[in-house]
Amino acid sequence: MRKNWLFFLITRQKWMLLLALLLVLIEAAANLAMIGLQKWLIDDVLLHSGISPHFSQILMLFAIIFLVYVVMFVASPYVMHKNYLTIHHSLQKMMLDQLQQVSMRSYKTHPVSFYLHKLNQDVKTVAVTAALHIPKIVQTIFMAVVLSIVLLSVSYVLFFLLLFASTCYFIIGKKMAKTATNIAKDVQERKSDLFVHVEEGISSTREVVAFDRRKWEIGLYEKLFNKMMDSVMKEGKFQNKLLFLTEPLKWFGILSVLVFGTYQVAAGNMSIGLFVVIYQYASQLMKSYQELFQYVFEFFQQRASVHRIAEVLQMENEEKGTKQIDAVEDVVFEDVCFSYEQTSKGALDGLNLHIPKGKKVAIVGASGSGKSTISKLTLGLYQPDSGGILVTGIDLSEINPSHLLRRIAVVPQEPYFFPDTIRLNLIMGLNDVTEEQLEQACEVAQILSFIKGLEKGFDTVIGERGISLSGGQRQRLAIARALLKQADLLILDEATSALDRQTERKVQKGIDDAKGGGTLLVIAHRLSTIQNADMIYVLEGGAVQSCGTHEELMEASSHYRSLFMAQVITAS
C-alpha cells in the first residue's frame, strides 16, 4: 500500500516546504552579502585616510542586509518546525490508518509495541528529515555553489585546492554510505527490541510480581540493553572514524587559503579587505562541505527509518468490499475452512451453519472447537481459507466493512477499555446517547447500581484496560456498551464467563428481553445459559457435530448430552 507515500507527503506540503526553502536561501544570501561588504568596509573605510564618502552608504546597506538576515533567521525555523509537525501528524495518521486495515494475521508476527516504536521514533526521524534537513541541505548546496564561483573568480589555484578537498569528501561519503545505513538500521532495531520488552514488562507487572520473576525480567532487560548499547557504541565509533577522515580536509582548505592569501597580500596582488573576505568565504565553503557531508550521512542513516515505515505502509491489505447493506438479515456459513497459521491444524473444517434474523442462536463445544473463530470471521477480522460467508445473501468479502460493522455489536471474551471514564468507554464515539439510554443499558447489564455507587458515577476513570475493575465488572460494562449500539446482530462471545450464576441469569434474561427483533449469537461455555435458544450448534473439531433445540439435542446428541450433564454434576 502507498508505495509513493513519501512523495505524497512532500507534495501535499509542497507550498510550505517551498516557502521554507525560499527563506533559508534568502538567509544564506544575506549572510554571504554581509561577509562580502566587509571588503569595502575595510579597504574604503578603515584603511582610508579621513572619512570615506561611501561610509554612510556601506553602513546603511549593511544594516538593511543584517535586518533581512535576522528576519529570515527567525522566520525560517518557525516555518520548518510547522512543516515538521504537519508531516509528523500526517505520517502518523497514515500509519494508524494502515495498521487498522491490515489483516489480523499481521499482529501474530509482531507485538503491538513493535509498531508503537515505529509510530514514535521512526515517524519523528522521517519528519525531521523531510521538514528540517532537506531545506538545510539545499541551503548548504546553494552556499557551496556561490562560494565556489566567487573563489574561482579570485584564483584558479585556490579554487582547485578547495575542489580537491570537496572531491575527497565525496569519495569518503560514497564508500561509507552503505555502512552508515546498515549500522543505523541495526541501532533502530535494537532500540525497538528494548522498547517492546519494556512495554510488555510494564503491561505484565502483575504476572511478573505474582510469579516472583522480577530478577528474570531484569535479566532480559539487561541482555537487550547491552545489545542496544553495543549497536550505539558501534555507531559512535563509526562517527569518530568519519570525523578523523574529514576534519583534516577542512583544515587543509582553510590553511591553503591562509597561506595563499598571505602571499598575495605581501606581493601586493590582493587588498587586506579582499583577503579577510576570501578567508571567511573559504572557511564558510569548507564548513559547507563538511555540513553537506554530515547531512548526507545522516540522510543515509535515516533511510533505515524510511525503510521501517515502508514495511508498515506497504503491508498487504485484505481486499475490502464495496457493496452496502441496509440490515443484517441472516448469516450463513457454507463449507468454511479456516486456520490461523497455514501450517497449523484448521480451527474450522467444512463448517456449515445458519443464523436467521430475529432468532437466538447458540454455539457450544469443547475448548478449541472453533467457537470464537466464528465470531471473528463474522466480523470480517479474518477471511476464510475456503468456503463462503453470506450476510443478507451477499458474500462477506464483497460488503463494505463500515456498513457491516455498524450493524453488528460484539462482546469479546476479553473486552478492551481505554484509560478514561466509564461514560467514554460505554459511548465509544456513538452520537446522541442520552443519560436515560446509558442507564437503561447498564441496568440490563446489571452494572448500574455499581456505577451509581461510585463517587463520580459515569465520570469515574477506570484506568488502562479497566484495571480498577473486576473481571465480571468489565464483562458487564462491555455488554452495556454493545447494547447501546442497538445493532441488528449482537454477538456474545463467552460474555458472562466471569459472572456468578445468579447474575449471569439476570443478565441473560435482560438481554433476551431487550433483543426485540434483533438477532442474537451466543457463544457459550455454560450450557445452562442457552437452553432457551432457538437453535444450538454443537461444534467438534471445527465442524458442526449436531444442531437443534436444547430438548432435541438432549435426546439425539450424545456429545451435547455429555457436555450438559458434566456441567450439571460440576455445579451440584
PDB file of C-alpha atoms in Angstrom, residues 37-294:
ATOM      1  CA  LEU A  37      30.544  44.004   2.425  1.00  0.00           C
ATOM      2  CA  GLN A  38      33.460  43.680   4.817  1.00  0.00           C
ATOM      3  CA  LYS A  39      35.875  44.186   1.864  1.00  0.00           C
ATOM      4  CA  TRP A  40      34.642  47.739   1.254  1.00  0.00           C
ATOM      5  CA  LEU A  41      34.270  48.394   4.995  1.00  0.00           C
ATOM      6  CA  ILE A  42      37.960  47.521   5.499  1.00  0.00           C
ATOM      7  CA  ASP A  43      39.515  48.894   2.317  1.00  0.00           C
ATOM      8  CA  ASP A  44      37.368  52.025   1.793  1.00  0.00           C
ATOM      9  CA  VAL A  45      36.585  52.956   5.394  1.00  0.00           C
ATOM     10  CA  LEU A  46      39.003  51.522   7.959  1.00  0.00           C
ATOM     11  CA  LEU A  47      42.137  51.803   5.811  1.00  0.00           C
ATOM     12  CA  HIS A  48      41.044  55.054   4.140  1.00  0.00           C
ATOM     13  CA  SER A  49      42.589  58.296   5.389  1.00  0.00           C
ATOM     14  CA  GLY A  50      39.823  60.517   6.664  1.00  0.00           C
ATOM     15  CA  ILE A  51      36.109  59.803   6.457  1.00  0.00           C
ATOM     16  CA  SER A  52      35.187  57.888   3.329  1.00  0.00           C
ATOM     17  CA  PRO A  53      32.390  59.359   1.205  1.00  0.00           C
ATOM     18  CA  HIS A  54      30.955  55.804   0.937  1.00  0.00           C
ATOM     19  CA  PHE A  55      30.815  55.212   4.686  1.00  0.00           C
ATOM     20  CA  SER A  56      27.128  56.089   5.148  1.00  0.00           C
ATOM     21  CA  GLN A  57      26.052  54.048   2.088  1.00  0.00           C
ATOM     22  CA  ILE A  58      28.046  50.998   3.217  1.00  0.00           C
ATOM     23  CA  LEU A  59      26.702  51.300   6.753  1.00  0.00           C
ATOM     24  CA  MET A  60      23.093  51.640   5.524  1.00  0.00           C
ATOM     25  CA  LEU A  61      23.445  48.696   3.155  1.00  0.00           C
ATOM     26  CA  PHE A  62      24.999  46.600   5.923  1.00  0.00           C
ATOM     27  CA  ALA A  63      22.099  47.466   8.260  1.00  0.00           C
ATOM     28  CA  ILE A  64      19.478  46.534   5.641  1.00  0.00           C
ATOM     29  CA  ILE A  65      21.138  43.206   4.851  1.00  0.00           C
ATOM     30  CA  PHE A  66      21.554  42.460   8.553  1.00  0.00           C
ATOM     31  CA  LEU A  67      17.852  43.177   9.144  1.00  0.00           C
ATOM     32  CA  VAL A  68      16.891  40.798   6.309  1.00  0.00           C
ATOM     33  CA  TYR A  69      19.208  38.153   7.735  1.00  0.00           C
ATOM     34  CA  VAL A  70      17.690  38.461  11.228  1.00  0.00           C
ATOM     35  CA  VAL A  71      14.117  38.212   9.899  1.00  0.00           C
ATOM     36  CA  MET A  72      14.968  35.138   7.809  1.00  0.00           C
ATOM     37  CA  PHE A  73      16.940  33.618  10.698  1.00  0.00           C
ATOM     38  CA  VAL A  74      13.820  33.838  12.900  1.00  0.00           C
ATOM     39  CA  ALA A  75      11.164  33.023  10.258  1.00  0.00           C
ATOM     40  CA  SER A  76      12.789  30.003   8.614  1.00  0.00           C
ATOM     41  CA  PRO A  77      12.961  27.817  11.801  1.00  0.00           C
ATOM     42  CA  TYR A  78       9.306  28.669  12.543  1.00  0.00           C
ATOM     43  CA  VAL A  79       8.133  27.565   9.095  1.00  0.00           C
ATOM     44  CA  MET A  80      10.313  24.446   9.134  1.00  0.00           C
ATOM     45  CA  HIS A  81       9.039  23.441  12.582  1.00  0.00           C
ATOM     46  CA  LYS A  82       5.442  23.905  11.422  1.00  0.00           C
ATOM     47  CA  ASN A  83       6.211  21.689   8.407  1.00  0.00           C
ATOM     48  CA  TYR A  84       7.729  19.116  10.757  1.00  0.00           C
ATOM     49  CA  LEU A  85       4.593  18.985  12.912  1.00  0.00           C
ATOM     50  CA  THR A  86       2.318  18.736   9.850  1.00  0.00           C
ATOM     51  CA  ILE A  87       4.335  15.938   8.239  1.00  0.00           C
ATOM     52  CA  HIS A  88       4.675  14.115  11.566  1.00  0.00           C
ATOM     53  CA  HIS A  89       0.907  14.276  12.078  1.00  0.00           C
ATOM     54  CA  SER A  90       0.088  13.198   8.503  1.00  0.00           C
ATOM     55  CA  LEU A  91       2.538  10.285   8.536  1.00  0.00           C
ATOM     56  CA  GLN A  92       1.425   9.045  11.954  1.00  0.00           C
ATOM     57  CA  LYS A  93      -2.213   9.266  10.876  1.00  0.00           C
ATOM     58  CA  MET A  94      -1.389   7.380   7.660  1.00  0.00           C
ATOM     59  CA  MET A  95       0.341   4.601   9.624  1.00  0.00           C
ATOM     60  CA  LEU A  96      -2.524   4.320  12.133  1.00  0.00           C
ATOM     61  CA  ASP A  97      -4.995   4.056   9.269  1.00  0.00           C
ATOM     62  CA  GLN A  98      -2.871   1.357   7.643  1.00  0.00           C
ATOM     63  CA  LEU A  99      -2.459  -0.647  10.853  1.00  0.00           C
ATOM     64  CA  GLN A 100      -6.236  -0.667  11.321  1.00  0.00           C
ATOM     65  CA  GLN A 101      -6.755  -2.063   7.816  1.00  0.00           C
ATOM     66  CA  VAL A 102      -4.199  -4.862   7.625  1.00  0.00           C
ATOM     67  CA  SER A 103      -5.111  -8.465   8.313  1.00  0.00           C
ATOM     68  CA  MET A 104      -5.217  -9.602  11.935  1.00  0.00           C
ATOM     69  CA  ARG A 105      -2.629 -12.197  10.929  1.00  0.00           C
ATOM     70  CA  SER A 106      -0.047  -9.378  10.806  1.00  0.00           C
ATOM     71  CA  TYR A 107      -0.322  -8.878  14.565  1.00  0.00           C
ATOM     72  CA  LYS A 108       0.626 -12.503  15.146  1.00  0.00           C
ATOM     73  CA  THR A 109       4.036 -11.782  13.567  1.00  0.00           C
ATOM     74  CA  HIS A 110       4.963  -8.756  15.709  1.00  0.00           C
ATOM     75  CA  PRO A 111       3.621  -7.414  19.025  1.00  0.00           C
ATOM     76  CA  VAL A 112       1.782  -4.092  19.155  1.00  0.00           C
ATOM     77  CA  SER A 113       4.738  -2.363  20.860  1.00  0.00           C
ATOM     78  CA  PHE A 114       6.871  -3.182  17.793  1.00  0.00           C
ATOM     79  CA  TYR A 115       4.611  -0.921  15.737  1.00  0.00           C
ATOM     80  CA  LEU A 116       4.457   1.693  18.517  1.00  0.00           C
ATOM     81  CA  HIS A 117       8.211   2.256  18.241  1.00  0.00           C
ATOM     82  CA  LYS A 118       7.840   2.861  14.522  1.00  0.00           C
ATOM     83  CA  LEU A 119       4.933   5.228  15.137  1.00  0.00           C
ATOM     84  CA  ASN A 120       7.032   7.254  17.573  1.00  0.00           C
ATOM     85  CA  GLN A 121      10.739   7.109  16.743  1.00  0.00           C
ATOM     86  CA  ASP A 122      10.776   6.346  13.012  1.00  0.00           C
ATOM     87  CA  VAL A 123       7.988   8.792  12.189  1.00  0.00           C
ATOM     88  CA  LYS A 124       9.843  11.519  14.070  1.00  0.00           C
ATOM     89  CA  THR A 125      13.076  10.759  12.196  1.00  0.00           C
ATOM     90  CA  VAL A 126      11.428  10.885   8.759  1.00  0.00           C
ATOM     91  CA  ALA A 127       9.553  14.101   9.618  1.00  0.00           C
ATOM     92  CA  VAL A 128      12.803  15.762  10.752  1.00  0.00           C
ATOM     93  CA  THR A 129      14.499  14.711   7.513  1.00  0.00           C
ATOM     94  CA  ALA A 130      11.720  15.982   5.242  1.00  0.00           C
ATOM     95  CA  ALA A 131      10.963  19.232   7.061  1.00  0.00           C
ATOM     96  CA  LEU A 132      14.298  20.269   8.587  1.00  0.00           C
ATOM     97  CA  HIS A 133      17.196  18.509   6.901  1.00  0.00           C
ATOM     98  CA  ILE A 134      16.164  18.827   3.251  1.00  0.00           C
ATOM     99  CA  PRO A 135      15.905  22.666   3.385  1.00  0.00           C
ATOM    100  CA  LYS A 136      19.264  22.796   5.172  1.00  0.00           C
ATOM    101  CA  ILE A 137      20.820  20.525   2.543  1.00  0.00           C
ATOM    102  CA  VAL A 138      19.541  22.812  -0.246  1.00  0.00           C
ATOM    103  CA  GLN A 139      20.812  25.860   1.634  1.00  0.00           C
ATOM    104  CA  THR A 140      24.246  24.266   2.084  1.00  0.00           C
ATOM    105  CA  ILE A 141      24.451  23.308  -1.622  1.00  0.00           C
ATOM    106  CA  PHE A 142      23.472  26.864  -2.598  1.00  0.00           C
ATOM    107  CA  MET A 143      26.206  28.370  -0.414  1.00  0.00           C
ATOM    108  CA  ALA A 144      28.807  25.880  -1.699  1.00  0.00           C
ATOM    109  CA  VAL A 145      27.983  26.698  -5.341  1.00  0.00           C
ATOM    110  CA  VAL A 146      28.022  30.500  -4.806  1.00  0.00           C
ATOM    111  CA  LEU A 147      31.252  30.404  -2.791  1.00  0.00           C
ATOM    112  CA  SER A 148      32.923  28.146  -5.361  1.00  0.00           C
ATOM    113  CA  ILE A 149      32.059  30.623  -8.148  1.00  0.00           C
ATOM    114  CA  VAL A 150      33.404  33.558  -6.076  1.00  0.00           C
ATOM    115  CA  LEU A 151      36.649  31.767  -5.270  1.00  0.00           C
ATOM    116  CA  LEU A 152      37.052  30.665  -8.899  1.00  0.00           C
ATOM    117  CA  SER A 153      36.811  34.316  -9.988  1.00  0.00           C
ATOM    118  CA  VAL A 154      39.566  35.247  -7.495  1.00  0.00           C
ATOM    119  CA  SER A 155      42.073  32.447  -8.206  1.00  0.00           C
ATOM    120  CA  TYR A 156      42.106  29.200 -10.177  1.00  0.00           C
ATOM    121  CA  VAL A 157      44.798  27.778  -7.883  1.00  0.00           C
ATOM    122  CA  LEU A 158      42.750  28.442  -4.753  1.00  0.00           C
ATOM    123  CA  PHE A 159      39.619  27.012  -6.354  1.00  0.00           C
ATOM    124  CA  PHE A 160      41.268  23.749  -7.373  1.00  0.00           C
ATOM    125  CA  LEU A 161      42.837  23.301  -3.942  1.00  0.00           C
ATOM    126  CA  LEU A 162      39.393  23.530  -2.380  1.00  0.00           C
ATOM    127  CA  LEU A 163      37.908  21.366  -5.151  1.00  0.00           C
ATOM    128  CA  PHE A 164      40.406  18.653  -4.218  1.00  0.00           C
ATOM    129  CA  ALA A 165      39.155  18.761  -0.614  1.00  0.00           C
ATOM    130  CA  SER A 166      35.494  18.541  -1.727  1.00  0.00           C
ATOM    131  CA  THR A 167      36.308  15.567  -4.002  1.00  0.00           C
ATOM    132  CA  CYS A 168      37.821  13.747  -1.031  1.00  0.00           C
ATOM    133  CA  TYR A 169      34.600  14.389   0.909  1.00  0.00           C
ATOM    134  CA  PHE A 170      32.607  12.871  -1.945  1.00  0.00           C
ATOM    135  CA  ILE A 171      34.818   9.759  -2.183  1.00  0.00           C
ATOM    136  CA  ILE A 172      34.631   9.116   1.566  1.00  0.00           C
ATOM    137  CA  GLY A 173      30.875   9.575   1.568  1.00  0.00           C
ATOM    138  CA  LYS A 174      30.329   7.207  -1.351  1.00  0.00           C
ATOM    139  CA  LYS A 175      32.437   4.460   0.184  1.00  0.00           C
ATOM    140  CA  MET A 176      30.838   4.613   3.624  1.00  0.00           C
ATOM    141  CA  ALA A 177      27.185   5.407   2.858  1.00  0.00           C
ATOM    142  CA  LYS A 178      26.019   1.775   2.793  1.00  0.00           C
ATOM    143  CA  THR A 179      27.806   1.004   6.060  1.00  0.00           C
ATOM    144  CA  ALA A 180      26.151   4.019   7.688  1.00  0.00           C
ATOM    145  CA  THR A 181      22.686   2.833   6.597  1.00  0.00           C
ATOM    146  CA  ASN A 182      23.245  -0.708   7.901  1.00  0.00           C
ATOM    147  CA  ILE A 183      24.575   0.498  11.253  1.00  0.00           C
ATOM    148  CA  ALA A 184      21.670   2.923  11.697  1.00  0.00           C
ATOM    149  CA  LYS A 185      19.144   0.210  10.852  1.00  0.00           C
ATOM    150  CA  ASP A 186      20.724  -2.137  13.392  1.00  0.00           C
ATOM    151  CA  VAL A 187      20.580   0.586  16.077  1.00  0.00           C
ATOM    152  CA  GLN A 188      16.882   1.227  15.408  1.00  0.00           C
ATOM    153  CA  GLU A 189      16.087  -2.489  15.527  1.00  0.00           C
ATOM    154  CA  ARG A 190      17.918  -2.930  18.832  1.00  0.00           C
ATOM    155  CA  LYS A 191      16.114   0.116  20.285  1.00  0.00           C
ATOM    156  CA  SER A 192      12.828  -1.316  19.040  1.00  0.00           C
ATOM    157  CA  ASP A 193      13.514  -4.672  20.741  1.00  0.00           C
ATOM    158  CA  LEU A 194      14.273  -2.885  24.024  1.00  0.00           C
ATOM    159  CA  PHE A 195      11.159  -0.696  23.716  1.00  0.00           C
ATOM    160  CA  VAL A 196       8.977  -3.758  23.065  1.00  0.00           C
ATOM    161  CA  HIS A 197      10.370  -5.528  26.114  1.00  0.00           C
ATOM    162  CA  VAL A 198       9.887  -2.513  28.403  1.00  0.00           C
ATOM    163  CA  GLU A 199       6.290  -2.002  27.222  1.00  0.00           C
ATOM    164  CA  GLU A 200       5.434  -5.678  27.690  1.00  0.00           C
ATOM    165  CA  GLY A 201       7.204  -5.726  31.060  1.00  0.00           C
ATOM    166  CA  ILE A 202       5.073  -2.857  32.349  1.00  0.00           C
ATOM    167  CA  SER A 203       1.868  -4.410  30.951  1.00  0.00           C
ATOM    168  CA  SER A 204       2.609  -7.731  32.654  1.00  0.00           C
ATOM    169  CA  THR A 205       3.665  -6.283  36.023  1.00  0.00           C
ATOM    170  CA  ARG A 206       1.050  -8.254  37.996  1.00  0.00           C
ATOM    171  CA  GLU A 207       2.112 -11.569  36.450  1.00  0.00           C
ATOM    172  CA  VAL A 208       5.820 -10.822  36.941  1.00  0.00           C
ATOM    173  CA  VAL A 209       5.294  -9.967  40.614  1.00  0.00           C
ATOM    174  CA  ALA A 210       2.865 -12.837  41.224  1.00  0.00           C
ATOM    175  CA  PHE A 211       5.296 -15.414  39.818  1.00  0.00           C
ATOM    176  CA  ASP A 212       8.292 -13.753  41.526  1.00  0.00           C
ATOM    177  CA  ARG A 213      10.062 -13.257  38.200  1.00  0.00           C
ATOM    178  CA  ARG A 214      11.443  -9.748  38.728  1.00  0.00           C
ATOM    179  CA  LYS A 215      15.075 -10.874  38.545  1.00  0.00           C
ATOM    180  CA  TRP A 216      14.297 -12.850  35.394  1.00  0.00           C
ATOM    181  CA  GLU A 217      12.605  -9.792  33.852  1.00  0.00           C
ATOM    182  CA  ILE A 218      15.551  -7.524  34.759  1.00  0.00           C
ATOM    183  CA  GLY A 219      17.933 -10.102  33.295  1.00  0.00           C
ATOM    184  CA  LEU A 220      16.109  -9.984  29.950  1.00  0.00           C
ATOM    185  CA  TYR A 221      16.168  -6.185  30.063  1.00  0.00           C
ATOM    186  CA  GLU A 222      19.932  -6.151  30.718  1.00  0.00           C
ATOM    187  CA  LYS A 223      20.535  -8.537  27.825  1.00  0.00           C
ATOM    188  CA  LEU A 224      18.547  -6.408  25.354  1.00  0.00           C
ATOM    189  CA  PHE A 225      20.044  -3.169  26.710  1.00  0.00           C
ATOM    190  CA  ASN A 226      23.578  -4.492  26.225  1.00  0.00           C
ATOM    191  CA  LYS A 227      22.764  -5.408  22.624  1.00  0.00           C
ATOM    192  CA  MET A 228      21.388  -1.924  22.056  1.00  0.00           C
ATOM    193  CA  MET A 229      24.432  -0.358  23.734  1.00  0.00           C
ATOM    194  CA  ASP A 230      26.797  -2.363  21.534  1.00  0.00           C
ATOM    195  CA  SER A 231      24.996  -1.081  18.425  1.00  0.00           C
ATOM    196  CA  VAL A 232      25.064   2.526  19.650  1.00  0.00           C
ATOM    197  CA  MET A 233      28.775   2.306  20.514  1.00  0.00           C
ATOM    198  CA  LYS A 234      29.454   0.809  17.097  1.00  0.00           C
ATOM    199  CA  GLU A 235      27.666   3.779  15.553  1.00  0.00           C
ATOM    200  CA  GLY A 236      29.727   6.155  17.747  1.00  0.00           C
ATOM    201  CA  LYS A 237      32.995   4.547  16.634  1.00  0.00           C
ATOM    202  CA  PHE A 238      31.882   4.888  13.028  1.00  0.00           C
ATOM    203  CA  GLN A 239      31.139   8.594  13.570  1.00  0.00           C
ATOM    204  CA  ASN A 240      34.587   9.099  15.133  1.00  0.00           C
ATOM    205  CA  LYS A 241      36.178   7.385  12.152  1.00  0.00           C
ATOM    206  CA  LEU A 242      34.388   9.774   9.805  1.00  0.00           C
ATOM    207  CA  LEU A 243      35.492  12.734  11.895  1.00  0.00           C
ATOM    208  CA  PHE A 244      39.095  11.510  11.797  1.00  0.00           C
ATOM    209  CA  LEU A 245      38.963  11.355   7.983  1.00  0.00           C
ATOM    210  CA  THR A 246      37.078  14.603   7.311  1.00  0.00           C
ATOM    211  CA  GLU A 247      38.406  17.072   9.905  1.00  0.00           C
ATOM    212  CA  PRO A 248      41.919  17.261   8.300  1.00  0.00           C
ATOM    213  CA  LEU A 249      40.275  18.074   4.963  1.00  0.00           C
ATOM    214  CA  LYS A 250      38.571  21.119   6.470  1.00  0.00           C
ATOM    215  CA  TRP A 251      41.804  22.432   7.941  1.00  0.00           C
ATOM    216  CA  PHE A 252      43.662  21.688   4.718  1.00  0.00           C
ATOM    217  CA  GLY A 253      41.304  24.032   2.876  1.00  0.00           C
ATOM    218  CA  ILE A 254      41.482  26.779   5.499  1.00  0.00           C
ATOM    219  CA  LEU A 255      45.293  26.664   5.764  1.00  0.00           C
ATOM    220  CA  SER A 256      45.612  26.673   1.957  1.00  0.00           C
ATOM    221  CA  VAL A 257      43.635  29.928   1.786  1.00  0.00           C
ATOM    222  CA  LEU A 258      45.589  31.413   4.681  1.00  0.00           C
ATOM    223  CA  VAL A 259      48.966  30.682   3.045  1.00  0.00           C
ATOM    224  CA  PHE A 260      47.814  31.727  -0.426  1.00  0.00           C
ATOM    225  CA  GLY A 261      46.155  34.945   0.793  1.00  0.00           C
ATOM    226  CA  THR A 262      49.119  35.973   2.944  1.00  0.00           C
ATOM    227  CA  TYR A 263      51.436  35.552  -0.031  1.00  0.00           C
ATOM    228  CA  GLN A 264      49.128  37.569  -2.322  1.00  0.00           C
ATOM    229  CA  VAL A 265      48.789  40.439   0.186  1.00  0.00           C
ATOM    230  CA  ALA A 266      52.564  40.525   0.724  1.00  0.00           C
ATOM    231  CA  ALA A 267      53.088  40.617  -3.048  1.00  0.00           C
ATOM    232  CA  GLY A 268      50.604  43.471  -3.395  1.00  0.00           C
ATOM    233  CA  ASN A 269      48.226  41.437  -5.555  1.00  0.00           C
ATOM    234  CA  MET A 270      45.369  41.400  -3.019  1.00  0.00           C
ATOM    235  CA  SER A 271      43.954  44.002  -0.633  1.00  0.00           C
ATOM    236  CA  ILE A 272      43.631  43.281   3.060  1.00  0.00           C
ATOM    237  CA  GLY A 273      39.836  43.627   2.807  1.00  0.00           C
ATOM    238  CA  LEU A 274      39.634  41.086  -0.013  1.00  0.00           C
ATOM    239  CA  PHE A 275      41.931  38.730   1.902  1.00  0.00           C
ATOM    240  CA  VAL A 276      39.687  38.874   5.002  1.00  0.00           C
ATOM    241  CA  VAL A 277      36.588  38.227   2.885  1.00  0.00           C
ATOM    242  CA  ILE A 278      38.208  35.400   0.886  1.00  0.00           C
ATOM    243  CA  TYR A 279      39.434  33.767   4.074  1.00  0.00           C
ATOM    244  CA  GLN A 280      35.923  33.854   5.558  1.00  0.00           C
ATOM    245  CA  TYR A 281      34.407  32.603   2.306  1.00  0.00           C
ATOM    246  CA  ALA A 282      36.879  29.724   2.167  1.00  0.00           C
ATOM    247  CA  SER A 283      36.181  28.844   5.801  1.00  0.00           C
ATOM    248  CA  GLN A 284      32.461  29.005   5.048  1.00  0.00           C
ATOM    249  CA  LEU A 285      32.938  26.804   1.972  1.00  0.00           C
ATOM    250  CA  MET A 286      34.811  24.142   3.901  1.00  0.00           C
ATOM    251  CA  LYS A 287      32.161  24.342   6.605  1.00  0.00           C
ATOM    252  CA  SER A 288      29.519  23.885   3.883  1.00  0.00           C
ATOM    253  CA  TYR A 289      31.327  20.831   2.533  1.00  0.00           C
ATOM    254  CA  GLN A 290      31.522  19.331   5.999  1.00  0.00           C
ATOM    255  CA  GLU A 291      27.869  20.123   6.812  1.00  0.00           C
ATOM    256  CA  LEU A 292      26.761  18.726   3.459  1.00  0.00           C
ATOM    257  CA  PHE A 293      28.803  15.618   4.123  1.00  0.00           C
ATOM    258  CA  GLN A 294      27.207  15.286   7.567  1.00  0.00           C
TER     259      GLN A 294
END
